[in-house]
Amino acid sequence: MSVDQNTVRKIASLSRIKVEEEDLPRLEGELNTILKWIEMLQEVDTEGVEPMTSAVHMEMKKRDDVVNRGGMAAEIVANAPATEDHFFMVPKVIE
Amino acid sequence: MQPELVDTRTPDPKKFIQGATGDWEIIIGLEVHAQVSSKAKLFSGASAEYGGEPNDHVSLVDAAMPGMLPVINKYCVEQAVRTGLGLNAKINNYSVFDRKNYFYPDLPQGYQISQFKQPIVGEGIVTINPTPEEDIEIGIERLHLEQDAGKSIHDLHPTMSFVDLNRSGVALMEIVSKPDMRSADEAKAYVTKIRTIVRYLGTCDGNMEEGSMRADVNVSVRKPGGEFGTRCEIKNVNSIRFMGQAIEYEARRQVDIIEDGGTIDQETRLFDAKKGQTRSMRSKEEAHDYRYFPDPDLLPLEFEQSWVDEIAATLPELPDAKKNRLMTDFGLAAYDAEILIAEPKSALFFEDVAEGRDGKIAANWVINELFGRLNKEGVDIADSPVSARQLGAIIDLIGEKTISGKIGKQLFEIVWTEGGDPHQIVEDRGMKQVTDTGAIEAVIDEVIAANPEKAEQVKEKPGMVGWFVGQVMKASGGKANPQTVNEMLRKKLT
């Protein structure tokens, strides 16, 4: 499997990363090197092997249904470039 | 993920719509998003309550601050399992959370935590009754847990949108049906049924106005029994009535395009309730490249079968079972039973009224008098001014012939507006039915004496006796026993 420059452009756009046209050939090469390495890994026969989800088998931690967070709107919006009445303000997005 | 489409239905001409080239069949599949009833959010300890001051129900996890990790709310998992059991579905004791990636200002993480390949609930079945004669099984494909997004408000500023994350991270159950519905009425019956089921289970309040239940509707058309056509998805329909309109409009639009020689583009559309139309969403090109992958912050969700069994043991009587019981135990018609079970509160009220009484009479009073009045005044059954005990007493008073049915309705009116004990009201206001024939006879003689010509006419036209019954009832203030009046009048006049 390999990617072409169009795919690189699309991945960048989906990830909202700005990539200049002249950087595309270099990124294409880098991504294809990574994909080649993954192809190598895929040669290993994993038939019947469960996907590893953690290094040691652990059970997922669970919380009780208790409200113990929130009530900190001022802190939540503290880093936002623009706010009003504890709302985040962003450039207008509308369908 | 597109499951393989299997057609479980036999084409039914009653459901077809007509085009210029003949009949068309509508194929509908639904994704219902139901907000889990819980105190806290799915992966944080912030409140899941509706409303609140802007960004007040928001923790650092919900705002996606760096370094924050999600920890699942066990009760939300329990609610999803309970819902799965209520949908007669397979519960998966092992499921996995994935990231669904997209950018939008009200999604601070840049991804929604959802379940893609391995959902918590698998295939199930829901029975719908679009009409009392129809019993249609609709397949459930899956139910998975996911996070809700925040809310963007566009009308507070000329150039900026305002974002409130109070809803961000609230637990949703996405219930995906199979493409088993064939008309707008079936889709409406399905959503109504899902809403009834989650309300019985207490897993979602089903409140579509507040957005705690909404549906994405997949619609395609085909020649009856033919290959499935290309579908369009109508997003975020927030009322059952609008959903019906959206489906009818969309099916007609697709038929027109195909009959004009065109093809349907698979796309996402929005329903404009004001115009009654669906329209294409502009930003569709990249909308569906979500790049799902397992969320590395979360281990697989595992639980023991014994825990599922414990939850199953606490399930309430579900709507279908309750309907059948009301029909067998009280002899109710399917139509009446359906109305009574639609809301758990209504069913409970009816059962309180019907206990130890005639079920059909109780159903009649609850449906026609009480529900009629509640609807007219826009009052919820929980706030009904007439309690089950009071309504039961009114029915008893009529049953034991202490008052007539007509006076019963007046009594209902008094209890509705003033409250009080129906027995006491009847006593205090002299509403008891007069069965004393002497008293009735006096009134009858008075009426006959005042209308000699009419009394003569009755001899030729016995039907005229009805007019006299009316007059006597009126003169007695409705308290005379109509049957006694009728018998006595016939004796006297004919």
PDB file of N, CA, C and O in Angstrom, chain A residues 10 13-16 53-54 57-63 65-73 76-77 84-95, chain B residues 39-46 54-56 58 65 71-75 103 154 157-163 165 281-283 286 289 299-300 302:
ATOM      1  N   LYS A  10      -5.152  15.376   1.056  1.00  0.00           N
ATOM      2  CA  LYS A  10      -6.447  15.125   1.690  1.00  0.00           C
ATOM      3  C   LYS A  10      -6.292  14.834   3.188  1.00  0.00           C
ATOM      4  O   LYS A  10      -7.051  15.354   4.019  1.00  0.00           O
ATOM      5  N   SER A  13      -5.649  17.987   4.966  1.00  0.00           N
ATOM      6  CA  SER A  13      -6.849  18.818   5.071  1.00  0.00           C
ATOM      7  C   SER A  13      -7.810  18.261   6.128  1.00  0.00           C
ATOM      8  O   SER A  13      -8.379  19.006   6.923  1.00  0.00           O
ATOM      9  N   LEU A  14      -7.977  16.915   6.165  1.00  0.00           N
ATOM     10  CA  LEU A  14      -8.836  16.300   7.178  1.00  0.00           C
ATOM     11  C   LEU A  14      -8.303  16.567   8.584  1.00  0.00           C
ATOM     12  O   LEU A  14      -9.062  16.692   9.532  1.00  0.00           O
ATOM     13  N   SER A  15      -6.980  16.665   8.706  1.00  0.00           N
ATOM     14  CA  SER A  15      -6.362  16.887  10.021  1.00  0.00           C
ATOM     15  C   SER A  15      -6.197  18.367  10.319  1.00  0.00           C
ATOM     16  O   SER A  15      -5.641  18.741  11.333  1.00  0.00           O
ATOM     17  N   ARG A  16      -6.670  19.202   9.413  1.00  0.00           N
ATOM     18  CA  ARG A  16      -6.535  20.659   9.540  1.00  0.00           C
ATOM     19  C   ARG A  16      -5.074  21.067   9.753  1.00  0.00           C
ATOM     20  O   ARG A  16      -4.760  21.879  10.605  1.00  0.00           O
ATOM     21  N   THR A  53      -4.705  -4.921  24.035  1.00  0.00           N
ATOM     22  CA  THR A  53      -5.239  -3.598  24.346  1.00  0.00           C
ATOM     23  C   THR A  53      -4.469  -2.926  25.466  1.00  0.00           C
ATOM     24  O   THR A  53      -4.580  -1.734  25.678  1.00  0.00           O
ATOM     25  N   SER A  54      -3.701  -3.692  26.238  1.00  0.00           N
ATOM     26  CA  SER A  54      -2.808  -3.080  27.223  1.00  0.00           C
ATOM     27  C   SER A  54      -1.714  -4.094  27.550  1.00  0.00           C
ATOM     28  O   SER A  54      -1.888  -5.284  27.325  1.00  0.00           O
ATOM     29  N   HIS A  57      -3.049  -7.304  31.523  1.00  0.00           N
ATOM     30  CA  HIS A  57      -4.501  -7.331  31.427  1.00  0.00           C
ATOM     31  C   HIS A  57      -5.118  -6.572  32.594  1.00  0.00           C
ATOM     32  O   HIS A  57      -4.897  -6.896  33.755  1.00  0.00           O
ATOM     33  N   MET A  58      -5.849  -5.526  32.271  1.00  0.00           N
ATOM     34  CA  MET A  58      -6.499  -4.733  33.308  1.00  0.00           C
ATOM     35  C   MET A  58      -7.965  -4.588  32.957  1.00  0.00           C
ATOM     36  O   MET A  58      -8.340  -4.643  31.802  1.00  0.00           O
ATOM     37  N   GLU A  59      -8.739  -4.374  34.007  1.00  0.00           N
ATOM     38  CA  GLU A  59     -10.135  -4.096  33.756  1.00  0.00           C
ATOM     39  C   GLU A  59     -10.309  -2.584  33.643  1.00  0.00           C
ATOM     40  O   GLU A  59      -9.599  -1.820  34.292  1.00  0.00           O
ATOM     41  N   MET A  60     -11.245  -2.176  32.798  1.00  0.00           N
ATOM     42  CA  MET A  60     -11.489  -0.756  32.617  1.00  0.00           C
ATOM     43  C   MET A  60     -11.974  -0.140  33.928  1.00  0.00           C
ATOM     44  O   MET A  60     -12.862  -0.681  34.586  1.00  0.00           O
ATOM     45  N   LYS A  61     -11.389   0.982  34.287  1.00  0.00           N
ATOM     46  CA  LYS A  61     -11.836   1.690  35.495  1.00  0.00           C
ATOM     47  C   LYS A  61     -13.207   2.287  35.237  1.00  0.00           C
ATOM     48  O   LYS A  61     -13.467   2.826  34.165  1.00  0.00           O
ATOM     49  N   LYS A  62     -14.084   2.216  36.257  1.00  0.00           N
ATOM     50  CA  LYS A  62     -15.427   2.780  36.082  1.00  0.00           C
ATOM     51  C   LYS A  62     -15.761   3.728  37.223  1.00  0.00           C
ATOM     52  O   LYS A  62     -15.293   3.549  38.339  1.00  0.00           O
ATOM     53  N   ARG A  63     -16.549   4.728  36.888  1.00  0.00           N
ATOM     54  CA  ARG A  63     -16.978   5.746  37.842  1.00  0.00           C
ATOM     55  C   ARG A  63     -18.404   5.503  38.264  1.00  0.00           C
ATOM     56  O   ARG A  63     -19.197   4.970  37.490  1.00  0.00           O
ATOM     57  N   ASP A  65     -22.196   7.086  39.134  1.00  0.00           N
ATOM     58  CA  ASP A  65     -22.956   8.181  38.506  1.00  0.00           C
ATOM     59  C   ASP A  65     -23.138   9.322  39.516  1.00  0.00           C
ATOM     60  O   ASP A  65     -24.220   9.505  40.065  1.00  0.00           O
ATOM     61  N   VAL A  66     -22.071  10.053  39.751  1.00  0.00           N
ATOM     62  CA  VAL A  66     -22.091  11.136  40.736  1.00  0.00           C
ATOM     63  C   VAL A  66     -21.580  12.412  40.074  1.00  0.00           C
ATOM     64  O   VAL A  66     -20.594  12.375  39.344  1.00  0.00           O
ATOM     65  N   VAL A  67     -22.267  13.515  40.314  1.00  0.00           N
ATOM     66  CA  VAL A  67     -21.815  14.797  39.766  1.00  0.00           C
ATOM     67  C   VAL A  67     -20.824  15.416  40.747  1.00  0.00           C
ATOM     68  O   VAL A  67     -21.174  15.771  41.870  1.00  0.00           O
ATOM     69  N   ASN A  68     -19.574  15.469  40.357  1.00  0.00           N
ATOM     70  CA  ASN A  68     -18.550  16.043  41.240  1.00  0.00           C
ATOM     71  C   ASN A  68     -17.597  16.966  40.476  1.00  0.00           C
ATOM     72  O   ASN A  68     -16.538  17.317  40.961  1.00  0.00           O
ATOM     73  N   ARG A  69     -17.976  17.358  39.272  1.00  0.00           N
ATOM     74  CA  ARG A  69     -17.188  18.297  38.476  1.00  0.00           C
ATOM     75  C   ARG A  69     -18.139  19.319  37.862  1.00  0.00           C
ATOM     76  O   ARG A  69     -19.349  19.126  37.836  1.00  0.00           O
ATOM     77  N   GLY A  70     -17.549  20.396  37.324  1.00  0.00           N
ATOM     78  CA  GLY A  70     -18.364  21.438  36.706  1.00  0.00           C
ATOM     79  C   GLY A  70     -18.411  22.661  37.608  1.00  0.00           C
ATOM     80  O   GLY A  70     -17.666  22.754  38.601  1.00  0.00           O
ATOM     81  N   GLY A  71     -19.294  23.622  37.256  1.00  0.00           N
ATOM     82  CA  GLY A  71     -19.386  24.839  38.035  1.00  0.00           C
ATOM     83  C   GLY A  71     -18.108  25.668  37.980  1.00  0.00           C
ATOM     84  O   GLY A  71     -17.735  26.330  38.941  1.00  0.00           O
ATOM     85  N   MET A  72     -17.403  25.572  36.853  1.00  0.00           N
ATOM     86  CA  MET A  72     -16.138  26.310  36.717  1.00  0.00           C
ATOM     87  C   MET A  72     -16.041  26.953  35.335  1.00  0.00           C
ATOM     88  O   MET A  72     -14.989  26.936  34.692  1.00  0.00           O
ATOM     89  N   ALA A  73     -17.161  27.544  34.908  1.00  0.00           N
ATOM     90  CA  ALA A  73     -17.237  28.097  33.552  1.00  0.00           C
ATOM     91  C   ALA A  73     -16.131  29.123  33.289  1.00  0.00           C
ATOM     92  O   ALA A  73     -15.554  29.156  32.195  1.00  0.00           O
ATOM     93  N   ILE A  76     -13.042  27.294  32.515  1.00  0.00           N
ATOM     94  CA  ILE A  76     -13.165  26.559  31.253  1.00  0.00           C
ATOM     95  C   ILE A  76     -12.863  27.475  30.060  1.00  0.00           C
ATOM     96  O   ILE A  76     -12.183  27.080  29.121  1.00  0.00           O
ATOM     97  N   VAL A  77     -13.363  28.717  30.105  1.00  0.00           N
ATOM     98  CA  VAL A  77     -13.177  29.607  28.953  1.00  0.00           C
ATOM     99  C   VAL A  77     -11.952  30.515  29.121  1.00  0.00           C
ATOM    100  O   VAL A  77     -11.685  31.366  28.263  1.00  0.00           O
ATOM    101  N   GLU A  84     -17.763  35.548  25.693  1.00  0.00           N
ATOM    102  CA  GLU A  84     -18.775  36.486  26.169  1.00  0.00           C
ATOM    103  C   GLU A  84     -19.752  35.686  27.021  1.00  0.00           C
ATOM    104  O   GLU A  84     -20.183  34.601  26.605  1.00  0.00           O
ATOM    105  N   ASP A  85     -20.089  36.179  28.202  1.00  0.00           N
ATOM    106  CA  ASP A  85     -21.013  35.493  29.112  1.00  0.00           C
ATOM    107  C   ASP A  85     -20.644  34.025  29.297  1.00  0.00           C
ATOM    108  O   ASP A  85     -21.526  33.164  29.344  1.00  0.00           O
ATOM    109  N   HIS A  86     -19.357  33.732  29.361  1.00  0.00           N
ATOM    110  CA  HIS A  86     -18.876  32.357  29.531  1.00  0.00           C
ATOM    111  C   HIS A  86     -19.147  31.450  28.327  1.00  0.00           C
ATOM    112  O   HIS A  86     -19.034  30.233  28.434  1.00  0.00           O
ATOM    113  N   PHE A  87     -19.521  32.021  27.196  1.00  0.00           N
ATOM    114  CA  PHE A  87     -19.562  31.260  25.942  1.00  0.00           C
ATOM    115  C   PHE A  87     -18.181  31.342  25.296  1.00  0.00           C
ATOM    116  O   PHE A  87     -17.495  32.362  25.428  1.00  0.00           O
ATOM    117  N   PHE A  88     -17.782  30.305  24.569  1.00  0.00           N
ATOM    118  CA  PHE A  88     -16.655  30.435  23.651  1.00  0.00           C
ATOM    119  C   PHE A  88     -17.191  31.173  22.431  1.00  0.00           C
ATOM    120  O   PHE A  88     -18.317  30.940  22.005  1.00  0.00           O
ATOM    121  N   MET A  89     -16.364  32.078  21.869  1.00  0.00           N
ATOM    122  CA  MET A  89     -16.763  32.718  20.618  1.00  0.00           C
ATOM    123  C   MET A  89     -15.826  32.258  19.523  1.00  0.00           C
ATOM    124  O   MET A  89     -14.603  32.295  19.693  1.00  0.00           O
ATOM    125  N   VAL A  90     -16.420  31.800  18.413  1.00  0.00           N
ATOM    126  CA  VAL A  90     -15.611  31.312  17.288  1.00  0.00           C
ATOM    127  C   VAL A  90     -16.118  31.975  16.010  1.00  0.00           C
ATOM    128  O   VAL A  90     -17.264  32.416  15.962  1.00  0.00           O
ATOM    129  N   PRO A  91     -15.266  32.062  14.980  1.00  0.00           N
ATOM    130  CA  PRO A  91     -15.754  32.619  13.713  1.00  0.00           C
ATOM    131  C   PRO A  91     -17.015  31.876  13.283  1.00  0.00           C
ATOM    132  O   PRO A  91     -17.129  30.668  13.490  1.00  0.00           O
ATOM    133  N   LYS A  92     -17.952  32.588  12.723  1.00  0.00           N
ATOM    134  CA  LYS A  92     -19.273  32.029  12.439  1.00  0.00           C
ATOM    135  C   LYS A  92     -19.209  30.746  11.608  1.00  0.00           C
ATOM    136  O   LYS A  92     -18.573  30.706  10.565  1.00  0.00           O
ATOM    137  N   VAL A  93     -19.845  29.699  12.144  1.00  0.00           N
ATOM    138  CA  VAL A  93     -19.956  28.444  11.387  1.00  0.00           C
ATOM    139  C   VAL A  93     -21.428  28.148  11.263  1.00  0.00           C
ATOM    140  O   VAL A  93     -22.125  28.014  12.250  1.00  0.00           O
ATOM    141  N   ILE A  94     -21.914  28.081  10.079  1.00  0.00           N
ATOM    142  CA  ILE A  94     -23.337  27.741   9.920  1.00  0.00           C
ATOM    143  C   ILE A  94     -23.563  27.019   8.613  1.00  0.00           C
ATOM    144  O   ILE A  94     -22.954  27.336   7.598  1.00  0.00           O
ATOM    145  N   GLU A  95     -24.435  26.026   8.700  1.00  0.00           N
ATOM    146  CA  GLU A  95     -24.773  25.247   7.502  1.00  0.00           C
ATOM    147  C   GLU A  95     -25.697  26.052   6.609  1.00  0.00           C
ATOM    148  O   GLU A  95     -26.703  26.538   7.071  1.00  0.00           O
TER     149      GLU A  95
ATOM    150  N   LYS B  39     -27.157  11.061  35.990  1.00  0.00           N
ATOM    151  CA  LYS B  39     -26.848  12.332  36.647  1.00  0.00           C
ATOM    152  C   LYS B  39     -25.614  12.961  36.008  1.00  0.00           C
ATOM    153  O   LYS B  39     -25.574  14.147  35.730  1.00  0.00           O
ATOM    154  N   ALA B  40     -24.587  12.135  35.774  1.00  0.00           N
ATOM    155  CA  ALA B  40     -23.317  12.655  35.261  1.00  0.00           C
ATOM    156  C   ALA B  40     -23.097  12.199  33.822  1.00  0.00           C
ATOM    157  O   ALA B  40     -23.811  11.339  33.303  1.00  0.00           O
ATOM    158  N   LYS B  41     -22.076  12.779  33.190  1.00  0.00           N
ATOM    159  CA  LYS B  41     -21.800  12.479  31.780  1.00  0.00           C
ATOM    160  C   LYS B  41     -21.155  11.103  31.590  1.00  0.00           C
ATOM    161  O   LYS B  41     -20.809  10.422  32.556  1.00  0.00           O
ATOM    162  N   LEU B  42     -20.964  10.715  30.343  1.00  0.00           N
ATOM    163  CA  LEU B  42     -20.460   9.364  30.038  1.00  0.00           C
ATOM    164  C   LEU B  42     -19.022   9.167  30.518  1.00  0.00           C
ATOM    165  O   LEU B  42     -18.675   8.110  31.036  1.00  0.00           O
ATOM    166  N   PHE B  43     -18.190  10.171  30.334  1.00  0.00           N
ATOM    167  CA  PHE B  43     -16.777  10.001  30.712  1.00  0.00           C
ATOM    168  C   PHE B  43     -16.273  11.059  31.690  1.00  0.00           C
ATOM    169  O   PHE B  43     -15.076  11.208  31.875  1.00  0.00           O
ATOM    170  N   SER B  44     -17.175  11.850  32.279  1.00  0.00           N
ATOM    171  CA  SER B  44     -16.739  12.847  33.268  1.00  0.00           C
ATOM    172  C   SER B  44     -17.794  13.005  34.347  1.00  0.00           C
ATOM    173  O   SER B  44     -18.937  12.573  34.190  1.00  0.00           O
ATOM    174  N   GLY B  45     -17.409  13.675  35.438  1.00  0.00           N
ATOM    175  CA  GLY B  45     -18.312  13.852  36.572  1.00  0.00           C
ATOM    176  C   GLY B  45     -19.121  15.139  36.490  1.00  0.00           C
ATOM    177  O   GLY B  45     -19.708  15.565  37.474  1.00  0.00           O
ATOM    178  N   ALA B  46     -19.181  15.776  35.312  1.00  0.00           N
ATOM    179  CA  ALA B  46     -20.007  16.978  35.172  1.00  0.00           C
ATOM    180  C   ALA B  46     -21.470  16.580  35.001  1.00  0.00           C
ATOM    181  O   ALA B  46     -21.772  15.479  34.545  1.00  0.00           O
ATOM    182  N   PRO B  54     -24.236  28.905  30.602  1.00  0.00           N
ATOM    183  CA  PRO B  54     -23.247  28.494  29.597  1.00  0.00           C
ATOM    184  C   PRO B  54     -21.985  27.911  30.235  1.00  0.00           C
ATOM    185  O   PRO B  54     -21.411  28.504  31.145  1.00  0.00           O
ATOM    186  N   ASN B  55     -21.589  26.759  29.764  1.00  0.00           N
ATOM    187  CA  ASN B  55     -20.361  26.065  30.172  1.00  0.00           C
ATOM    188  C   ASN B  55     -20.264  25.780  31.671  1.00  0.00           C
ATOM    189  O   ASN B  55     -19.177  25.594  32.206  1.00  0.00           O
ATOM    190  N   ASP B  56     -21.423  25.728  32.334  1.00  0.00           N
ATOM    191  CA  ASP B  56     -21.423  25.452  33.770  1.00  0.00           C
ATOM    192  C   ASP B  56     -21.352  23.954  34.044  1.00  0.00           C
ATOM    193  O   ASP B  56     -20.800  23.517  35.046  1.00  0.00           O
ATOM    194  N   VAL B  58     -19.558  21.678  32.731  1.00  0.00           N
ATOM    195  CA  VAL B  58     -18.407  21.284  31.920  1.00  0.00           C
ATOM    196  C   VAL B  58     -17.213  21.018  32.837  1.00  0.00           C
ATOM    197  O   VAL B  58     -16.887  21.840  33.698  1.00  0.00           O
ATOM    198  N   MET B  65      -9.229  19.514  27.783  1.00  0.00           N
ATOM    199  CA  MET B  65      -7.965  20.120  28.212  1.00  0.00           C
ATOM    200  C   MET B  65      -6.858  19.070  28.108  1.00  0.00           C
ATOM    201  O   MET B  65      -7.112  17.882  28.330  1.00  0.00           O
ATOM    202  N   VAL B  71     -13.028   8.562  32.054  1.00  0.00           N
ATOM    203  CA  VAL B  71     -13.323   7.388  32.892  1.00  0.00           C
ATOM    204  C   VAL B  71     -14.816   7.144  32.789  1.00  0.00           C
ATOM    205  O   VAL B  71     -15.621   8.036  33.031  1.00  0.00           O
ATOM    206  N   ILE B  72     -15.179   5.925  32.429  1.00  0.00           N
ATOM    207  CA  ILE B  72     -16.579   5.674  32.077  1.00  0.00           C
ATOM    208  C   ILE B  72     -17.506   5.646  33.287  1.00  0.00           C
ATOM    209  O   ILE B  72     -17.115   5.211  34.372  1.00  0.00           O
ATOM    210  N   ASN B  73     -18.711   6.147  33.070  1.00  0.00           N
ATOM    211  CA  ASN B  73     -19.767   6.139  34.079  1.00  0.00           C
ATOM    212  C   ASN B  73     -20.466   4.774  34.016  1.00  0.00           C
ATOM    213  O   ASN B  73     -21.121   4.438  33.032  1.00  0.00           O
ATOM    214  N   LYS B  74     -20.326   4.002  35.094  1.00  0.00           N
ATOM    215  CA  LYS B  74     -20.831   2.629  35.094  1.00  0.00           C
ATOM    216  C   LYS B  74     -22.349   2.576  34.889  1.00  0.00           C
ATOM    217  O   LYS B  74     -22.877   1.671  34.247  1.00  0.00           O
ATOM    218  N   TYR B  75     -23.034   3.584  35.450  1.00  0.00           N
ATOM    219  CA  TYR B  75     -24.492   3.602  35.349  1.00  0.00           C
ATOM    220  C   TYR B  75     -24.948   3.781  33.892  1.00  0.00           C
ATOM    221  O   TYR B  75     -25.951   3.199  33.475  1.00  0.00           O
ATOM    222  N   PHE B 103     -13.765  17.764  12.652  1.00  0.00           N
ATOM    223  CA  PHE B 103     -13.567  19.062  13.296  1.00  0.00           C
ATOM    224  C   PHE B 103     -14.843  19.869  13.274  1.00  0.00           C
ATOM    225  O   PHE B 103     -15.471  20.029  12.235  1.00  0.00           O
ATOM    226  N   HIS B 154     -25.912  30.498  16.681  1.00  0.00           N
ATOM    227  CA  HIS B 154     -25.433  31.337  15.581  1.00  0.00           C
ATOM    228  C   HIS B 154     -26.068  32.723  15.539  1.00  0.00           C
ATOM    229  O   HIS B 154     -25.684  33.549  14.727  1.00  0.00           O
ATOM    230  N   HIS B 157     -24.598  36.962  17.534  1.00  0.00           N
ATOM    231  CA  HIS B 157     -23.541  37.887  17.119  1.00  0.00           C
ATOM    232  C   HIS B 157     -23.481  37.888  15.596  1.00  0.00           C
ATOM    233  O   HIS B 157     -23.698  36.856  14.971  1.00  0.00           O
ATOM    234  N   PRO B 158     -23.185  39.044  14.973  1.00  0.00           N
ATOM    235  CA  PRO B 158     -23.200  39.091  13.503  1.00  0.00           C
ATOM    236  C   PRO B 158     -22.112  38.247  12.838  1.00  0.00           C
ATOM    237  O   PRO B 158     -22.349  37.673  11.775  1.00  0.00           O
ATOM    238  N   THR B 159     -20.939  38.156  13.448  1.00  0.00           N
ATOM    239  CA  THR B 159     -19.849  37.449  12.760  1.00  0.00           C
ATOM    240  C   THR B 159     -19.309  36.259  13.537  1.00  0.00           C
ATOM    241  O   THR B 159     -18.435  35.543  13.055  1.00  0.00           O
ATOM    242  N   MET B 160     -19.800  36.050  14.768  1.00  0.00           N
ATOM    243  CA  MET B 160     -19.261  34.969  15.584  1.00  0.00           C
ATOM    244  C   MET B 160     -20.355  33.980  15.974  1.00  0.00           C
ATOM    245  O   MET B 160     -21.518  34.345  16.121  1.00  0.00           O
ATOM    246  N   SER B 161     -19.962  32.709  16.150  1.00  0.00           N
ATOM    247  CA  SER B 161     -20.866  31.711  16.719  1.00  0.00           C
ATOM    248  C   SER B 161     -20.483  31.533  18.185  1.00  0.00           C
ATOM    249  O   SER B 161     -19.305  31.608  18.541  1.00  0.00           O
ATOM    250  N   PHE B 162     -21.457  31.277  19.031  1.00  0.00           N
ATOM    251  CA  PHE B 162     -21.211  31.061  20.450  1.00  0.00           C
ATOM    252  C   PHE B 162     -21.277  29.566  20.735  1.00  0.00           C
ATOM    253  O   PHE B 162     -22.164  28.873  20.234  1.00  0.00           O
ATOM    254  N   VAL B 163     -20.330  29.082  21.543  1.00  0.00           N
ATOM    255  CA  VAL B 163     -20.288  27.645  21.821  1.00  0.00           C
ATOM    256  C   VAL B 163     -20.473  27.391  23.311  1.00  0.00           C
ATOM    257  O   VAL B 163     -19.796  27.989  24.144  1.00  0.00           O
ATOM    258  N   LEU B 165     -20.595  24.137  25.938  1.00  0.00           N
ATOM    259  CA  LEU B 165     -20.227  22.712  25.981  1.00  0.00           C
ATOM    260  C   LEU B 165     -21.022  21.918  27.021  1.00  0.00           C
ATOM    261  O   LEU B 165     -20.641  20.791  27.347  1.00  0.00           O
ATOM    262  N   MET B 281     -26.994  19.205   2.354  1.00  0.00           N
ATOM    263  CA  MET B 281     -26.077  19.944   3.214  1.00  0.00           C
ATOM    264  C   MET B 281     -24.864  20.291   2.373  1.00  0.00           C
ATOM    265  O   MET B 281     -24.328  19.443   1.681  1.00  0.00           O
ATOM    266  N   ARG B 282     -24.423  21.541   2.477  1.00  0.00           N
ATOM    267  CA  ARG B 282     -23.354  21.981   1.587  1.00  0.00           C
ATOM    268  C   ARG B 282     -22.016  21.271   1.842  1.00  0.00           C
ATOM    269  O   ARG B 282     -21.303  20.929   0.940  1.00  0.00           O
ATOM    270  N   SER B 283     -21.707  21.056   3.132  1.00  0.00           N
ATOM    271  CA  SER B 283     -20.361  20.565   3.445  1.00  0.00           C
ATOM    272  C   SER B 283     -20.272  19.055   3.379  1.00  0.00           C
ATOM    273  O   SER B 283     -19.682  18.421   4.217  1.00  0.00           O
ATOM    274  N   GLU B 286     -16.492  16.006   2.511  1.00  0.00           N
ATOM    275  CA  GLU B 286     -15.586  15.257   3.371  1.00  0.00           C
ATOM    276  C   GLU B 286     -16.291  14.712   4.597  1.00  0.00           C
ATOM    277  O   GLU B 286     -15.669  14.133   5.468  1.00  0.00           O
ATOM    278  N   ASP B 289     -15.590  11.004   6.090  1.00  0.00           N
ATOM    279  CA  ASP B 289     -14.283  10.376   6.276  1.00  0.00           C
ATOM    280  C   ASP B 289     -13.881  10.506   7.744  1.00  0.00           C
ATOM    281  O   ASP B 289     -13.118  11.389   8.112  1.00  0.00           O
ATOM    282  N   LEU B 299      -9.732   1.221  27.754  1.00  0.00           N
ATOM    283  CA  LEU B 299      -9.637  -0.239  27.608  1.00  0.00           C
ATOM    284  C   LEU B 299     -10.957  -0.758  27.060  1.00  0.00           C
ATOM    285  O   LEU B 299     -11.964  -0.059  27.093  1.00  0.00           O
ATOM    286  N   PRO B 300     -10.969  -1.996  26.580  1.00  0.00           N
ATOM    287  CA  PRO B 300     -12.246  -2.566  26.148  1.00  0.00           C
ATOM    288  C   PRO B 300     -13.223  -2.598  27.323  1.00  0.00           C
ATOM    289  O   PRO B 300     -12.809  -2.721  28.474  1.00  0.00           O
ATOM    290  N   GLU B 302     -15.686  -4.484  29.404  1.00  0.00           N
ATOM    291  CA  GLU B 302     -16.031  -5.891  29.656  1.00  0.00           C
ATOM    292  C   GLU B 302     -16.891  -5.992  30.907  1.00  0.00           C
ATOM    293  O   GLU B 302     -16.675  -5.254  31.866  1.00  0.00           O
TER     294      GLU B 302
END
